[in-house]
PDB file of C-alpha atoms in Angstrom:
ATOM      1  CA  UNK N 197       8.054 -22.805  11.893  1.00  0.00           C
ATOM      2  CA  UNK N 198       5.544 -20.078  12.514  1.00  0.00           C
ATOM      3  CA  UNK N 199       2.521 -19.782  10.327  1.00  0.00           C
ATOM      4  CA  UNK N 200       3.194 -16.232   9.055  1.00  0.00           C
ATOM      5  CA  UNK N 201       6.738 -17.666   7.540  1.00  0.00           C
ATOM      6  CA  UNK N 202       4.732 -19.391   5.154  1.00  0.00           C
ATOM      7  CA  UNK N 203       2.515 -16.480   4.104  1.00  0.00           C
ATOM      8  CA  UNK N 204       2.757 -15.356   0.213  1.00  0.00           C
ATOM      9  CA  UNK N 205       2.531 -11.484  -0.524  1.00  0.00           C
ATOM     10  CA  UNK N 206       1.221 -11.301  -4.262  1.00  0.00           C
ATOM     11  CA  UNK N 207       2.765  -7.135  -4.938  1.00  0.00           C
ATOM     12  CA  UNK N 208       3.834  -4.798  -7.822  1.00  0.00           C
ATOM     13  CA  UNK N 209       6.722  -3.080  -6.771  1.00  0.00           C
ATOM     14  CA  UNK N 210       5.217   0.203  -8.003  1.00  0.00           C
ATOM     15  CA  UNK N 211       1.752   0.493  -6.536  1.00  0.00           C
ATOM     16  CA  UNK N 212       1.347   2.036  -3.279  1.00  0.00           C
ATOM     17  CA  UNK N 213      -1.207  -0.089  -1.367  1.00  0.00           C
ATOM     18  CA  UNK N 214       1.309  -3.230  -2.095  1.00  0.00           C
ATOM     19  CA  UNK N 215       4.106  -1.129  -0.933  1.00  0.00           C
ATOM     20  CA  UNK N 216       2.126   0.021   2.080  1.00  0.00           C
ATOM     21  CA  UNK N 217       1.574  -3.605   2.953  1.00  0.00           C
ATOM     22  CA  UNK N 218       4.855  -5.011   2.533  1.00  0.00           C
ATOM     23  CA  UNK N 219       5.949  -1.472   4.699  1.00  0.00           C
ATOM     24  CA  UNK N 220       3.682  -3.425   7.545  1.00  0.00           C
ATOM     25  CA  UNK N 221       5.044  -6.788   7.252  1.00  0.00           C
ATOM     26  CA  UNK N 222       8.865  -5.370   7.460  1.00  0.00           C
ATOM     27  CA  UNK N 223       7.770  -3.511  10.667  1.00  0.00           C
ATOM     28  CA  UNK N 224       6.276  -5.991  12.019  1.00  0.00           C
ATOM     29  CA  UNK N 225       9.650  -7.881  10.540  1.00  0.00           C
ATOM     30  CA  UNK N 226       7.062 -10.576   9.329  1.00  0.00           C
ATOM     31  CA  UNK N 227       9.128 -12.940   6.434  1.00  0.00           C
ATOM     32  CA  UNK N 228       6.943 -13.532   3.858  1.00  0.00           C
ATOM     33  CA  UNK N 229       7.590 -15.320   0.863  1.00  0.00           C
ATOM     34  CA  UNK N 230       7.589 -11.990  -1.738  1.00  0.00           C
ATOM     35  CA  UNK N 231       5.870 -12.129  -5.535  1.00  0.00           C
ATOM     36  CA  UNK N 232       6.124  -9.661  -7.507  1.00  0.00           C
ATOM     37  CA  UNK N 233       3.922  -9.936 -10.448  1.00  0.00           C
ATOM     38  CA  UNK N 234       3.207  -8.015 -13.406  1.00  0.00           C
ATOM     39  CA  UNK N 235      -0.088  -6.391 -13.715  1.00  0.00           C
ATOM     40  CA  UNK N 236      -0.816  -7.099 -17.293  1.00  0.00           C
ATOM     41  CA  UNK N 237      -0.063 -11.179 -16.502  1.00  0.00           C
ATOM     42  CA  UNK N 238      -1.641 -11.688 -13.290  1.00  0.00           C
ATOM     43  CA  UNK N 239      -0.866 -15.267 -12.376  1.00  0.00           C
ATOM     44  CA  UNK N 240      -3.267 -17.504 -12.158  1.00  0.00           C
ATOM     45  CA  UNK N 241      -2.392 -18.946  -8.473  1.00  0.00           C
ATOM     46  CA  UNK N 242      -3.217 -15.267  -7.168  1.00  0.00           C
ATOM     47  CA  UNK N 243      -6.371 -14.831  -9.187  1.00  0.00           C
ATOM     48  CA  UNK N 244      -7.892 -18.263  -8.124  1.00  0.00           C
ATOM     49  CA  UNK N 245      -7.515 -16.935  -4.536  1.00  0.00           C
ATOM     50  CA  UNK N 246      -8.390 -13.403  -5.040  1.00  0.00           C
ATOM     51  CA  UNK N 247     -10.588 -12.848  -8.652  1.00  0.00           C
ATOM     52  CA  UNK N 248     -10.296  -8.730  -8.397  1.00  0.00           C
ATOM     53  CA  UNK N 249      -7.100  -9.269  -9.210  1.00  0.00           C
ATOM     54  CA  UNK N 250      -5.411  -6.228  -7.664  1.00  0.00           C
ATOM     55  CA  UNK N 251      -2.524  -6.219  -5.109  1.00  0.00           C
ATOM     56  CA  UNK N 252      -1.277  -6.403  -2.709  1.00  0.00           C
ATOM     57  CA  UNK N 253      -2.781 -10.125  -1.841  1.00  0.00           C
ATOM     58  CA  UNK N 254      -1.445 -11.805   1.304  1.00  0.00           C
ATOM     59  CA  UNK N 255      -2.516 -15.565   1.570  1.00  0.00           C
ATOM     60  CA  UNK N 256      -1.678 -16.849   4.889  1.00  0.00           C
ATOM     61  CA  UNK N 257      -0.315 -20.291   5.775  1.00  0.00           C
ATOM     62  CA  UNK N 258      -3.486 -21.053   6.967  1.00  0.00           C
ATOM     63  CA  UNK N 259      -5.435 -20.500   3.396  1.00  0.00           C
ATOM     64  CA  UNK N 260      -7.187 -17.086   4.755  1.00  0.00           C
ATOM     65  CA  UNK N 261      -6.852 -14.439   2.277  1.00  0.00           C
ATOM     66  CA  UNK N 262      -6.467 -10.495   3.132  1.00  0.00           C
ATOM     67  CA  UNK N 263      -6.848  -8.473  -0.164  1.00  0.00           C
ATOM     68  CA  UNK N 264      -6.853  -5.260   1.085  1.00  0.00           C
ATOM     69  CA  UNK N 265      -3.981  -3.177   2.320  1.00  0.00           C
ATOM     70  CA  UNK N 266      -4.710  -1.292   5.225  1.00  0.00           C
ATOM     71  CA  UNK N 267      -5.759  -4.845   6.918  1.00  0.00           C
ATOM     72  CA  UNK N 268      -2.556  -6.466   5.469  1.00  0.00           C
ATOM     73  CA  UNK N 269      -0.861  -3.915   7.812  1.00  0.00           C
ATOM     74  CA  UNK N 270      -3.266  -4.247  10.812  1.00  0.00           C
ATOM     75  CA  UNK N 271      -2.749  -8.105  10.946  1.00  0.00           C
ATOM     76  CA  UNK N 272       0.822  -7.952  10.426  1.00  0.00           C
ATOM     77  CA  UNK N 273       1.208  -5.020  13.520  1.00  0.00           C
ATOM     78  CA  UNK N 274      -1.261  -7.500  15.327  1.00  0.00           C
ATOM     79  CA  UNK N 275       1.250 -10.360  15.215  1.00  0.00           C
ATOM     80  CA  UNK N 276       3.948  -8.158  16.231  1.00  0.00           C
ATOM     81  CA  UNK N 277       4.676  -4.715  16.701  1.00  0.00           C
ATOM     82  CA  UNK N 278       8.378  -4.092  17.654  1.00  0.00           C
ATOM     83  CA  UNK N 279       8.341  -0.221  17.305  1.00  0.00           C
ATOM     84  CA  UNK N 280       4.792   0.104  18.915  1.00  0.00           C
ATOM     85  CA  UNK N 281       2.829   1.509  15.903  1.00  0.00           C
ATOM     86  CA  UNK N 282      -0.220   0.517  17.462  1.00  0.00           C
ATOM     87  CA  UNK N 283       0.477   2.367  20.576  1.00  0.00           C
ATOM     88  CA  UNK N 284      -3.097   4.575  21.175  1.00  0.00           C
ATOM     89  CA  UNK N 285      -1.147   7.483  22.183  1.00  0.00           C
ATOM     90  CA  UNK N 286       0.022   7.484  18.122  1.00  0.00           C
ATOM     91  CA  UNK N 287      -2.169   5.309  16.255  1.00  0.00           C
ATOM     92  CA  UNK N 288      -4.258   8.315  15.525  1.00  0.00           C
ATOM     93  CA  UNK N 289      -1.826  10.203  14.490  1.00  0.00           C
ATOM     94  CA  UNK N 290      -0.909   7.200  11.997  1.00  0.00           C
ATOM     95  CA  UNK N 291      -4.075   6.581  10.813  1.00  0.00           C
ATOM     96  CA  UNK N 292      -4.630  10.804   9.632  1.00  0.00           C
ATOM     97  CA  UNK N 293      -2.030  10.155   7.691  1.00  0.00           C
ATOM     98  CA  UNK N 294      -3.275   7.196   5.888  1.00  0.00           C
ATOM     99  CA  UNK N 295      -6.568   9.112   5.229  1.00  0.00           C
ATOM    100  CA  UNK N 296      -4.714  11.986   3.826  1.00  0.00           C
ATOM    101  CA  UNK N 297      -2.201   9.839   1.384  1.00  0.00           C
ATOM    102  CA  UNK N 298      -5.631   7.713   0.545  1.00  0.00           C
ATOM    103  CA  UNK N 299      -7.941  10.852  -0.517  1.00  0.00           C
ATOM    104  CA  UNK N 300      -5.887  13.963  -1.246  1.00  0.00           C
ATOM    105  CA  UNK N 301      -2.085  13.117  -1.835  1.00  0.00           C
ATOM    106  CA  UNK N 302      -3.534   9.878  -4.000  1.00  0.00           C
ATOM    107  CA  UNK N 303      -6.222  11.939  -6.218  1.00  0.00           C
ATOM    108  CA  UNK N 304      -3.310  14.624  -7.279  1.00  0.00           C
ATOM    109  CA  UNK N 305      -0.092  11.991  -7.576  1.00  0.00           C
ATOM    110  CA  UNK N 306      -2.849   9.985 -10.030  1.00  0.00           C
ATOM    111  CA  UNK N 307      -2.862  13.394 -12.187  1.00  0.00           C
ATOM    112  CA  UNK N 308       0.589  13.623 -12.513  1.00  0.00           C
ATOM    113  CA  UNK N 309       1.414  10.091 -12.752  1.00  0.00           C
ATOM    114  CA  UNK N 310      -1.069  10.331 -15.976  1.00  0.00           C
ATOM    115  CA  UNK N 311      -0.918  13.911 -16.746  1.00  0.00           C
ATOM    116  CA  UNK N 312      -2.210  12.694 -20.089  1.00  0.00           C
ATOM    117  CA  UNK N 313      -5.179  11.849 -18.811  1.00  0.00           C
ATOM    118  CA  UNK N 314      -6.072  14.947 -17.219  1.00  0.00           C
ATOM    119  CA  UNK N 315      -5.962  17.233 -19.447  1.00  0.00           C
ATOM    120  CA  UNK N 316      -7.527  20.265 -17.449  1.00  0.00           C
ATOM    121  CA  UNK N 317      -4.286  21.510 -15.147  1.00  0.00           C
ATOM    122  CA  UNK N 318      -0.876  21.107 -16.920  1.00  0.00           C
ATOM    123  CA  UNK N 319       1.722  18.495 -14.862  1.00  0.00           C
ATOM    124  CA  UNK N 320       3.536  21.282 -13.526  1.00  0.00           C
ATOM    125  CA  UNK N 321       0.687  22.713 -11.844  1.00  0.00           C
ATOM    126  CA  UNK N 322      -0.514  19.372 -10.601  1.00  0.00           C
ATOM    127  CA  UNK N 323       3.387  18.979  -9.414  1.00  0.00           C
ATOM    128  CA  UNK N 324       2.432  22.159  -6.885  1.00  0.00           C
ATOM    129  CA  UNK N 325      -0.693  20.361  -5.814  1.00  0.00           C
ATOM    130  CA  UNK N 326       1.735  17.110  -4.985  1.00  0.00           C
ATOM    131  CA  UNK N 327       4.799  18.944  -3.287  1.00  0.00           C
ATOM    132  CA  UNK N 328       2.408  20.448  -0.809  1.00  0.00           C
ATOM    133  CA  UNK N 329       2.300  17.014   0.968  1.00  0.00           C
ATOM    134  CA  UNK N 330       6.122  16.755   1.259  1.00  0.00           C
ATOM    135  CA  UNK N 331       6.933  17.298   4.926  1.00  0.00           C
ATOM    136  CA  UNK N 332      10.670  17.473   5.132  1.00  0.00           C
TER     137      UNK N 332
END
């Protein structure tokens, strides 16, 4: 058995960063064994190896921990990387895009996720600002 089999992804369906690591580990087609926790009852296995407490959490077979991510991704391409997303010739092209979801698209879906919370533009306004990064 491989050591990566063994690995335990700590995710909330809902979040993007845990969805954009377990997005790595199925193209890298990685199994991992798959927890979905809730955020308001964080377990206690996945806060003794990472106290922040936020996810996505990978804990290798190995013990290492990667809490963040972007470098859940990296490692799992690094292990294996059937469709070539590390290729150089787009990798740069891959990582604007990151940058752009992870400043811009982020800041405005935040605002209209919790419209309520930002009370200075109404949601359907901040609904323009988010449908300008839809690329259809």
């Amino acid at each position: 058995m491989t050591a990566y089999s063994l690995s335990c992804l700590y995710s909330f369906r809902r979040c993007p960063y845990a969805m954009r690591a377990r997005l790595g580990l199925l193209f890298a087609e990685l199994p991992v064994e798959l927890r979905e926790i809730t955020l308001k009852n964080k377990p206690a296995k996945m806060l003794a190896i990472s106290p922040k407490g936020t996810v996505p959490v990978l804990q290798l077979a190995d013990g290492v921990v990667i809490e963040e991510s972007r470098e859940i991704m990296e490692w799992a391409l690094e292990q294996q990387d059937p469709q070539e997303l590390l290729n150089p010739k787009t990798l740069h092209q891959g990582n604007t895009l990151i940058e752009q979801n992870d400043q811009e698209f982020k800041h405005w879906l935040d605002r209209y996720k919790y419209a309520d919370r930002h009370l200075e533009m109404t949601k359907q306004n901040i609904g323009k600002k988010v449908k300008h990064f839809y690329r259809f």
